[in-house]
Short mmCIF file of C-alpha atoms in Angstrom, two decimals:
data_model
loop_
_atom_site.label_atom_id
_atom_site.label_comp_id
_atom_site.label_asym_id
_atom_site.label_seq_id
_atom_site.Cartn_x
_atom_site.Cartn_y
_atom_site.Cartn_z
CA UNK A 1 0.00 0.00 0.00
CA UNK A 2 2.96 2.25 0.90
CA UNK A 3 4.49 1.51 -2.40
CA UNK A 4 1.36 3.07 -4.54
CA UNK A 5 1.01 5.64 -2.01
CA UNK A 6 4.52 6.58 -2.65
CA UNK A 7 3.98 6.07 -7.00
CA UNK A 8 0.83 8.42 -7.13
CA UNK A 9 2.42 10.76 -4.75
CA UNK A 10 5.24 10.78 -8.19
CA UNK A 11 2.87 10.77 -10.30
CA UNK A 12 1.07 14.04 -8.97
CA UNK A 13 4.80 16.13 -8.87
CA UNK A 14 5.39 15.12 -11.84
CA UNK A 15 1.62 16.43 -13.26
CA UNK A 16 2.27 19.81 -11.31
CA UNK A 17 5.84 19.96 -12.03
CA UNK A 18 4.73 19.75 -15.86
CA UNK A 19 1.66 22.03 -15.35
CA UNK A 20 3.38 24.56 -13.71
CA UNK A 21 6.14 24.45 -16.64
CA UNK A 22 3.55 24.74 -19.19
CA UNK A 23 2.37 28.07 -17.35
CA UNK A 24 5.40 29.84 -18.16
CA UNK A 25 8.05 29.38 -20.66
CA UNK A 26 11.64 31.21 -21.23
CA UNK A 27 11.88 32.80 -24.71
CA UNK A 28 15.07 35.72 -26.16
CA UNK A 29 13.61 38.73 -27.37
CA UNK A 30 14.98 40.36 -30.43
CA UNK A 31 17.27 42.10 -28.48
CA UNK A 32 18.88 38.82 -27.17
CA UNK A 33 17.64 39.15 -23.75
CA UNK A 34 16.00 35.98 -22.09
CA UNK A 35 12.51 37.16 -20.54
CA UNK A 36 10.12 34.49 -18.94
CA UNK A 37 6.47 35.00 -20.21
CA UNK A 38 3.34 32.99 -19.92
CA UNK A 39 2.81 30.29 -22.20
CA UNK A 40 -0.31 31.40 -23.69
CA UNK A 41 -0.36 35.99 -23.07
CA UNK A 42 -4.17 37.52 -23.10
CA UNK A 43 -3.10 41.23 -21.36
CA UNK A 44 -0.80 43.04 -24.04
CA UNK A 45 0.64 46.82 -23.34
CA UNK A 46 2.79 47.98 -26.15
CA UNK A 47 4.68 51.08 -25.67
CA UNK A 48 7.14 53.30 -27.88
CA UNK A 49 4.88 52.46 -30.97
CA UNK A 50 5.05 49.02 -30.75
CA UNK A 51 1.40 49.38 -30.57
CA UNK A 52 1.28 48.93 -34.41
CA UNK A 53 2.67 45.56 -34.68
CA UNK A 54 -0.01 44.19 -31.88
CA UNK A 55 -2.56 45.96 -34.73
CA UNK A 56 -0.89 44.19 -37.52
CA UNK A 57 -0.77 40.79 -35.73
CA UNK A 58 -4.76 40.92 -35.10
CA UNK A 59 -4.59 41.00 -31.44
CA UNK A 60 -6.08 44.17 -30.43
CA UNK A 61 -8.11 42.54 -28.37
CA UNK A 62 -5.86 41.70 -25.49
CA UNK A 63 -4.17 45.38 -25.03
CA UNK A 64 -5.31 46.30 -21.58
CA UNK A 65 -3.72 49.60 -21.58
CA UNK A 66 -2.23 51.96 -23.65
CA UNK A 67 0.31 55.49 -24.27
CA UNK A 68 -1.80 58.86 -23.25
CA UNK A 69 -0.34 60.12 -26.74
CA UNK A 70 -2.64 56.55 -28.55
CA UNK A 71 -5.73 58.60 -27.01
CA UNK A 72 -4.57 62.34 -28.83
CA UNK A 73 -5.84 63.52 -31.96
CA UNK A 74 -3.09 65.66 -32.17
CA UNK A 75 0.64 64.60 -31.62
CA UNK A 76 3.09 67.18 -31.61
CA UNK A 77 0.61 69.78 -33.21
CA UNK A 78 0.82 67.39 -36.24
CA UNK A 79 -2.97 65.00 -36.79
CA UNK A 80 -2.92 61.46 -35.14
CA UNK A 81 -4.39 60.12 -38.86
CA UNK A 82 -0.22 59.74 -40.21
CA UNK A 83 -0.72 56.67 -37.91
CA UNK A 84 -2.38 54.53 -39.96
CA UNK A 85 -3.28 52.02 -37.25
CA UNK A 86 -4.17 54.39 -35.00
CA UNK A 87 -7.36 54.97 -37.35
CA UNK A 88 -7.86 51.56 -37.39
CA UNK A 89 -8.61 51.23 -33.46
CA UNK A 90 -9.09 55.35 -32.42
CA UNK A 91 -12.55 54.39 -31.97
CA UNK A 92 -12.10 51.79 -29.33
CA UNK A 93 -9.68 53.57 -27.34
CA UNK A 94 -11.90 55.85 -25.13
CA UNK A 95 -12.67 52.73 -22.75
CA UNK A 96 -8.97 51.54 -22.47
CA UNK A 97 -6.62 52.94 -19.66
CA UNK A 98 -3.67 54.84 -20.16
CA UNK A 99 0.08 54.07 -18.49
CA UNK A 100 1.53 57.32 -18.72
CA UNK A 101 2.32 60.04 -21.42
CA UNK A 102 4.27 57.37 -23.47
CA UNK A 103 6.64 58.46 -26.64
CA UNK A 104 9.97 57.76 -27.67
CA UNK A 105 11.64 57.05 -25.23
CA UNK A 106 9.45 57.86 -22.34
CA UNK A 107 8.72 55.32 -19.49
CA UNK A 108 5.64 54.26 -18.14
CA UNK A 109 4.41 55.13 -15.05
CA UNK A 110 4.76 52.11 -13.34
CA UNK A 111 2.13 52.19 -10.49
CA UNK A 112 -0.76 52.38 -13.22
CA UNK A 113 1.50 49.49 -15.08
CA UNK A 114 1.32 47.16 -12.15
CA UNK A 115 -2.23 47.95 -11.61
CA UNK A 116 -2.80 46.94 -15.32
CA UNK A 117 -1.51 43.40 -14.39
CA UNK A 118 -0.33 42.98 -17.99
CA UNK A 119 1.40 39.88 -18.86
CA UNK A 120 3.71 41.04 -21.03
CA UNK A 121 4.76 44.99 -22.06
CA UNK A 122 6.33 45.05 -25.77
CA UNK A 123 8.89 48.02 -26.93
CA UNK A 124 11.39 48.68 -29.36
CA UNK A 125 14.02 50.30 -26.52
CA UNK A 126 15.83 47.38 -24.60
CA UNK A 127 17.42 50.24 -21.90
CA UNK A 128 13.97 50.75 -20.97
CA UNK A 129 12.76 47.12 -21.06
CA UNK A 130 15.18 46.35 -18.68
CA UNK A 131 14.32 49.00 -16.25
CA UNK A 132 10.38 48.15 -16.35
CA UNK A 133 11.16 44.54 -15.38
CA UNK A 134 13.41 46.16 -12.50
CA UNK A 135 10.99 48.03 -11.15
CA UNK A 136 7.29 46.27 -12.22
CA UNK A 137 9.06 42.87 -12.38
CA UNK A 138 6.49 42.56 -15.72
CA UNK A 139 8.32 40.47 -18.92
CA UNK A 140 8.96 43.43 -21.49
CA UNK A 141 9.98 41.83 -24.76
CA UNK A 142 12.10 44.06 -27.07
CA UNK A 143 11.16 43.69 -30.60
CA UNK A 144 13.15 44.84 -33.67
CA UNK A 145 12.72 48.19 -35.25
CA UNK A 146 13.77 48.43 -38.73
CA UNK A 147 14.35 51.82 -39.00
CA UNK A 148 14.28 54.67 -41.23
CA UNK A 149 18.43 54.73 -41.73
CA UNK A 150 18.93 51.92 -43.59
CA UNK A 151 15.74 50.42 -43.21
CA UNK A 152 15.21 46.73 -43.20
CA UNK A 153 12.31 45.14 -44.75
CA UNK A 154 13.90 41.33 -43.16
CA UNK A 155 13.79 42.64 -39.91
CA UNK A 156 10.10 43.40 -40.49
CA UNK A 157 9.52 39.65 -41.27
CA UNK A 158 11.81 38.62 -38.81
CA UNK A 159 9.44 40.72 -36.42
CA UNK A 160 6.53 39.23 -37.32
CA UNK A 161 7.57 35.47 -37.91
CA UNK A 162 8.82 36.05 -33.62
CA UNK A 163 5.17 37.80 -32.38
CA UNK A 164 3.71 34.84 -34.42
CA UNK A 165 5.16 32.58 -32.37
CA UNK A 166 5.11 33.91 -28.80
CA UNK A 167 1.18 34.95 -29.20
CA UNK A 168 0.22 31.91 -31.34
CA UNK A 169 -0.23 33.79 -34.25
CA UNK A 170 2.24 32.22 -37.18
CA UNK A 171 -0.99 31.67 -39.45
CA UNK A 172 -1.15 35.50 -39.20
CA UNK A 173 2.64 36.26 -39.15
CA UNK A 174 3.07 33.77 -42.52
CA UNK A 175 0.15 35.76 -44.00
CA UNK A 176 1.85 39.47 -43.49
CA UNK A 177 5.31 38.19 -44.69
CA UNK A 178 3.63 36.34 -47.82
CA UNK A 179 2.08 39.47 -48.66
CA UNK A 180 5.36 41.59 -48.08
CA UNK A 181 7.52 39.28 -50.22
CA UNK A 182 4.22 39.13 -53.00
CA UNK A 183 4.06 42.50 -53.36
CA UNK A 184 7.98 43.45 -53.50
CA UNK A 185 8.28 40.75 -56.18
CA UNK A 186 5.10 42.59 -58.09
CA UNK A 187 6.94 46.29 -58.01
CA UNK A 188 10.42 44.96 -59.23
CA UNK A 189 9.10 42.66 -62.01
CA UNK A 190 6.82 45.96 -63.28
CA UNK A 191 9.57 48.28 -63.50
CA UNK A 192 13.00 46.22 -63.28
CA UNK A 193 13.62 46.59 -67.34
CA UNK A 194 12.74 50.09 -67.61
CA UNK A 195 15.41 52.86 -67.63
CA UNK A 196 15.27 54.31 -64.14
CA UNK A 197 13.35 58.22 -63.96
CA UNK A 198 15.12 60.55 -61.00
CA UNK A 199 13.03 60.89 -58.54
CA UNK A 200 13.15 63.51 -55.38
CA UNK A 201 10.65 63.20 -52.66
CA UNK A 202 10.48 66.64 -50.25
CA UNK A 203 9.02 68.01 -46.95
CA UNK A 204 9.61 64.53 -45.17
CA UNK A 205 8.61 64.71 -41.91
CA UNK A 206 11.06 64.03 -38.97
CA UNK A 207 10.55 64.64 -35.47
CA UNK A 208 7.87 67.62 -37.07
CA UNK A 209 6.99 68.72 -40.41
CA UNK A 210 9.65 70.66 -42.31
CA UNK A 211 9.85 72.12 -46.16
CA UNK A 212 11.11 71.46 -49.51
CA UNK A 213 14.96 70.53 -48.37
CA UNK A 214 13.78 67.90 -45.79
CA UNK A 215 14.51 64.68 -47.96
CA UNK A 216 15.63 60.86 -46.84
CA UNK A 217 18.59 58.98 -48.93
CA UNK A 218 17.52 55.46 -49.83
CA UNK A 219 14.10 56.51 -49.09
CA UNK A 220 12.51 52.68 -48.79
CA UNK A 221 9.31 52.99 -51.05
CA UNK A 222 12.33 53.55 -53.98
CA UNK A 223 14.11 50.52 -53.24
CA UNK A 224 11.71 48.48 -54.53
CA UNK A 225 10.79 50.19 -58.13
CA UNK A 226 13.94 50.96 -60.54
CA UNK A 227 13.89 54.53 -60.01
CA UNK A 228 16.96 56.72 -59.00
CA UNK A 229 16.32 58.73 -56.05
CA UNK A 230 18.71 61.79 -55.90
CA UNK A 231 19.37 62.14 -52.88
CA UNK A 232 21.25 58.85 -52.31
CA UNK A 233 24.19 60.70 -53.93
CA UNK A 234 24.45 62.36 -50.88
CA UNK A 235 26.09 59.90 -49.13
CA UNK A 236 24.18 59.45 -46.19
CA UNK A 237 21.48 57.10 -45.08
CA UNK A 238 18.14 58.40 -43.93
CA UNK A 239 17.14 61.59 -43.38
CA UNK A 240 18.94 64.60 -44.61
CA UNK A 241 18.67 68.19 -44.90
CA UNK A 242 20.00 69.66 -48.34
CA UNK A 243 20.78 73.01 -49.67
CA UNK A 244 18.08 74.49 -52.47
CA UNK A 245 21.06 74.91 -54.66
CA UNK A 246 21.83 70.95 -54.79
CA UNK A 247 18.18 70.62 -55.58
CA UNK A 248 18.71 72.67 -58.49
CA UNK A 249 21.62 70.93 -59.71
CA UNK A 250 19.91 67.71 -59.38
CA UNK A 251 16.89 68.92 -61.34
CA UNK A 252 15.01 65.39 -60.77
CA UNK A 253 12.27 64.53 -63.45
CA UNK A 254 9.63 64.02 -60.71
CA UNK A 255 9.43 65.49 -57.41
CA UNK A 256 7.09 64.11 -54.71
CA UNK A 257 5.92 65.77 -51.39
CA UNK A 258 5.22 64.20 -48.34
CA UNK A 259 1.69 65.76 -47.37
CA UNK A 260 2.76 66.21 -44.25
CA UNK A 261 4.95 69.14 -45.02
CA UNK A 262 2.92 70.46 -48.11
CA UNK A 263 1.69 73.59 -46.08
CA UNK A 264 5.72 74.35 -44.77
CA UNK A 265 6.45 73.99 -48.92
CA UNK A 266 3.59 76.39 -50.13
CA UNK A 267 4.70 78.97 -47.55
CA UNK A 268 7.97 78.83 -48.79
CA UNK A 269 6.60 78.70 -52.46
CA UNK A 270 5.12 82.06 -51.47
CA UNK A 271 7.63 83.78 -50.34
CA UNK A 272 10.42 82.43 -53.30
CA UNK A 273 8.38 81.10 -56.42
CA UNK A 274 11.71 81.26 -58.85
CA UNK A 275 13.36 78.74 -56.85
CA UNK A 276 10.80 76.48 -57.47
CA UNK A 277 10.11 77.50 -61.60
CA UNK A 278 13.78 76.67 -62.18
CA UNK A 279 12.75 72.90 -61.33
CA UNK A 280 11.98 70.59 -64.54
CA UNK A 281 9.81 69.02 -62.31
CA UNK A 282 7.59 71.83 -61.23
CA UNK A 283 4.45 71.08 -63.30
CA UNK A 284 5.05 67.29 -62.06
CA UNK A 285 5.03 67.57 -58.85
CA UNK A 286 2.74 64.81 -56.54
CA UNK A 287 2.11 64.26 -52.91
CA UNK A 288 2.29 61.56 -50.89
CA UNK A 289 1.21 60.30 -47.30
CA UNK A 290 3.53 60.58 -44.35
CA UNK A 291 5.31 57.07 -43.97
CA UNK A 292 7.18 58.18 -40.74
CA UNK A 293 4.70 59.15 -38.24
CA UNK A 294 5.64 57.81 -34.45
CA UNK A 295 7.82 55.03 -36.21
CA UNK A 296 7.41 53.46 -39.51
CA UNK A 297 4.11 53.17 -41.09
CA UNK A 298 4.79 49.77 -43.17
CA UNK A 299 1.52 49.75 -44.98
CA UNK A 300 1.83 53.25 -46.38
CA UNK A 301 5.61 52.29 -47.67
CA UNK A 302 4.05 50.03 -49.69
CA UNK A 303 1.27 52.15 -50.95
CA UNK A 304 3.84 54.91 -51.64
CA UNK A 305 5.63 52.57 -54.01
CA UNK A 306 2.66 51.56 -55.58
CA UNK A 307 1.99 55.35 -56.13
CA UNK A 308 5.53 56.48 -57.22
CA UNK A 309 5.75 53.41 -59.83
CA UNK A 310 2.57 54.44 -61.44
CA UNK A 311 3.25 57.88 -61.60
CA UNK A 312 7.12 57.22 -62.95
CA UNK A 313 5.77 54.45 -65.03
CA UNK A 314 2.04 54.67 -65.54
CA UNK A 315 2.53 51.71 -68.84
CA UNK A 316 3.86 49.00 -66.39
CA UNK A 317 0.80 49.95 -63.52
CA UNK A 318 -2.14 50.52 -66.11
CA UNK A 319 -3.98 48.07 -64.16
CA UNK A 320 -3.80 49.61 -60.74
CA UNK A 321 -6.14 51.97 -59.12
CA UNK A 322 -4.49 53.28 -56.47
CA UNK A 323 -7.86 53.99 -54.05
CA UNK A 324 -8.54 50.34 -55.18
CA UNK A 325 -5.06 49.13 -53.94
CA UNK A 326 -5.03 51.18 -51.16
CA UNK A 327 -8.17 49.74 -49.50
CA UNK A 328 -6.11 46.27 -50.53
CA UNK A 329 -3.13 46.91 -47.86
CA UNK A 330 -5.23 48.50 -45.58
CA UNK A 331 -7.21 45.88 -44.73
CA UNK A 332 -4.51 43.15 -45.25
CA UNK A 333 -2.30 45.00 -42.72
CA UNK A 334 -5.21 46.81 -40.61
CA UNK A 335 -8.40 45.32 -41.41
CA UNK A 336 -10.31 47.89 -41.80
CA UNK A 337 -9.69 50.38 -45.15
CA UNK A 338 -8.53 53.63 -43.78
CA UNK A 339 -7.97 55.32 -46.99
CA UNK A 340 -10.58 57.86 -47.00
CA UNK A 341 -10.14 58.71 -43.44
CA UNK A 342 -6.57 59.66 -43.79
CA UNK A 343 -7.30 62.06 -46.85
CA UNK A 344 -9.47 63.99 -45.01
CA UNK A 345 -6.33 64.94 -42.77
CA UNK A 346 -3.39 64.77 -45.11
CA UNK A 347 -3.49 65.52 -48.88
CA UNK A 348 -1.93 62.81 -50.47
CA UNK A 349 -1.64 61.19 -54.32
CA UNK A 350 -2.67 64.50 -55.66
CA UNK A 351 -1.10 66.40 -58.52
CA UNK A 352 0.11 69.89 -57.30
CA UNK A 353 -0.47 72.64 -58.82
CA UNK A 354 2.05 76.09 -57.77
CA UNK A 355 -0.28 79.23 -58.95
CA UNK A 356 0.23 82.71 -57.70
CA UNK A 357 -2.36 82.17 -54.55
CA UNK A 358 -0.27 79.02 -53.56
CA UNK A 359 -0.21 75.67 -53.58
CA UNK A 360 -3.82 73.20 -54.42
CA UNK A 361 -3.70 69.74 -54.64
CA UNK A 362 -5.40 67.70 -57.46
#
């Protein structure tokens, strides 16, 4: 009798032992550090615009809490709607609690975090990961940011494929990367044999708005169409600021404007209208939406190159309407078609036209 007494007695620490290892499993984040999470997370907070990639993934649902600045029309004086997912999901946020102001860089405040009882915090900033485990003793998993310098589209998939796993979503991840890779392949093969058009895209927004010199080298919409964008003979990576006189010299067939700085431009138009006449470009001249808003906007890099190929090369994208394609990767990426809600805010894939009263968009 003692003997079976003694076996189920086994038995049951082994069942615990098991059950209690199931609870809770040891992963490395993309920043290499080993953080022990629960084997199946249901309360989300993403901060430092990780937000996006919880959006992406389809698992809105299990964010408890979120940054005040998620809950502000307005960031930085400049409208919320250049954050594409945040029109996805601004109409469900009233209800959800904040943690703080939140931002780049900013830390939660970590009484309202432990109140939350989140089981995991995601963020792109491994200093500050490591001090919200100090002090909340919460998991915070570090996920990859591509960047705008140098931007990686990999590390995007990369990002993905890893949220896929540790929130049991690689149906979903596989779906987003399958669509990246799809629609890559689709801009090279349209333009790859045609003889690449200069192309300089102005007013780019960074940290704020700014004008017609505010421009980014290896701009990432470009990299995958067979244009030549100007400004990577700069030298530099990312964003740059460049003299009006190297603009000149440059003389790029088509010049794009980020929407976001259109009103900085047409100021400046007003005030110094022969700079701008001296441009080849001046009477083709077309906007675009604001990639860069609180992070990268991946869904509106793609619909950017869309736009730029069939405006450089309108032959090789006769087929594609860009409202059409636009409510395409909005829903893929958001689900929900944001396009007409973000042109009421920003002005973009319009023809501008300079006349003596300013600056309209077509």
């Amino acid at each position: 009798m003692k003997t079976i007494i003694k076996i189920l007695s086994a038995i049951v620490i082994l069942i615990s032992n098991h059950a209690l290892s199931a609870e809770k499993r040891t992963i490395k984040d993309m920043a290499g550090r080993d953080v022990t999470i629960p084997a199946e997370i249901k309360r989300i907070v993403a901060i430092s615009a990780s937000l996006r990639y919880i959006v992406y993934m389809q698992c809105f649902d299990r964010v408890v809490a979120v940054e005040g600045i998620e809950k502000q029309n307005l960031m930085k004086g400049i409208n919320s709607s250049g954050k594409a997912y945040w029109l996805a999901i601004s109409h469900k946020l009233s209800k959800i609690p904040t943690i703080g102001e939140g931002g780049p860089g900013k830390i939660p405040d970590f009484e309202r975090l432990i109140s939350i009882k989140p089981d995991v915090v995601f963020t792109f900033e491994a200093d500050n990961a490591n001090l919200i485990e100090q002090k909340t003793g919460i998991p915070c998993i570090v996920l990859a940011y591509a960047g705008t310098a140098g931007f990686n589209i990999e590390e995007v998939k990369k990002t993905f494929s890893f949220l896929g796993e540790i929130l049991n979503k690689k149906e979903r991840a596989n779906e987003l990367n399958r669509y990246i890779d799809l629609s890559i392949s689709d801009l090279n093969k349209r333009t790859k044999d045609e003889k690449p058009q200069s192309v300089y895209i102005g007013g780019i927004s960074a940290r704020g708005a700014h004008g017609i010199t505010s421009t980014e080298a290896y701009y990432p919409s470009l990299q995958w169409i067979n244009v030549h964008n100007v400004a990577d003979e700069a030298g530099q990576r990312g964003h740059i600021f460049i003299d009006k006189e190297r603009l000149i010299l440059w003389n790029p067939q088509h010049i794009f404007i980020d929407a976001a700085g259109l009103s900085l431009i047409e100021s400046d138009y007003q005030k110094n209208p022969e700079f701008y006449k001296k441009l080849s470009a001046f009477g083709n001249s077309k906007t675009l939406f604001p990639y860069n808003f609180y992070r990268t906007n991946l869904e509106i890099l793609i619909l950017n190159s869309y736009f730029i190929g069939k405006s450089t090369y309108p032959h090789r994208f006769k087929d594609i309407n860009t409202e059409d394609k636009a409510a395409e990767i909005f829903i893929k990426f958001l689900g929900k078609n944001i396009y007409h809600e973000i042109k009421q805010s920003y002005k973009g894939y319009g023809k501008v036209k300079f006349t003596s009263s300013g600056i309209s968009v077509e």
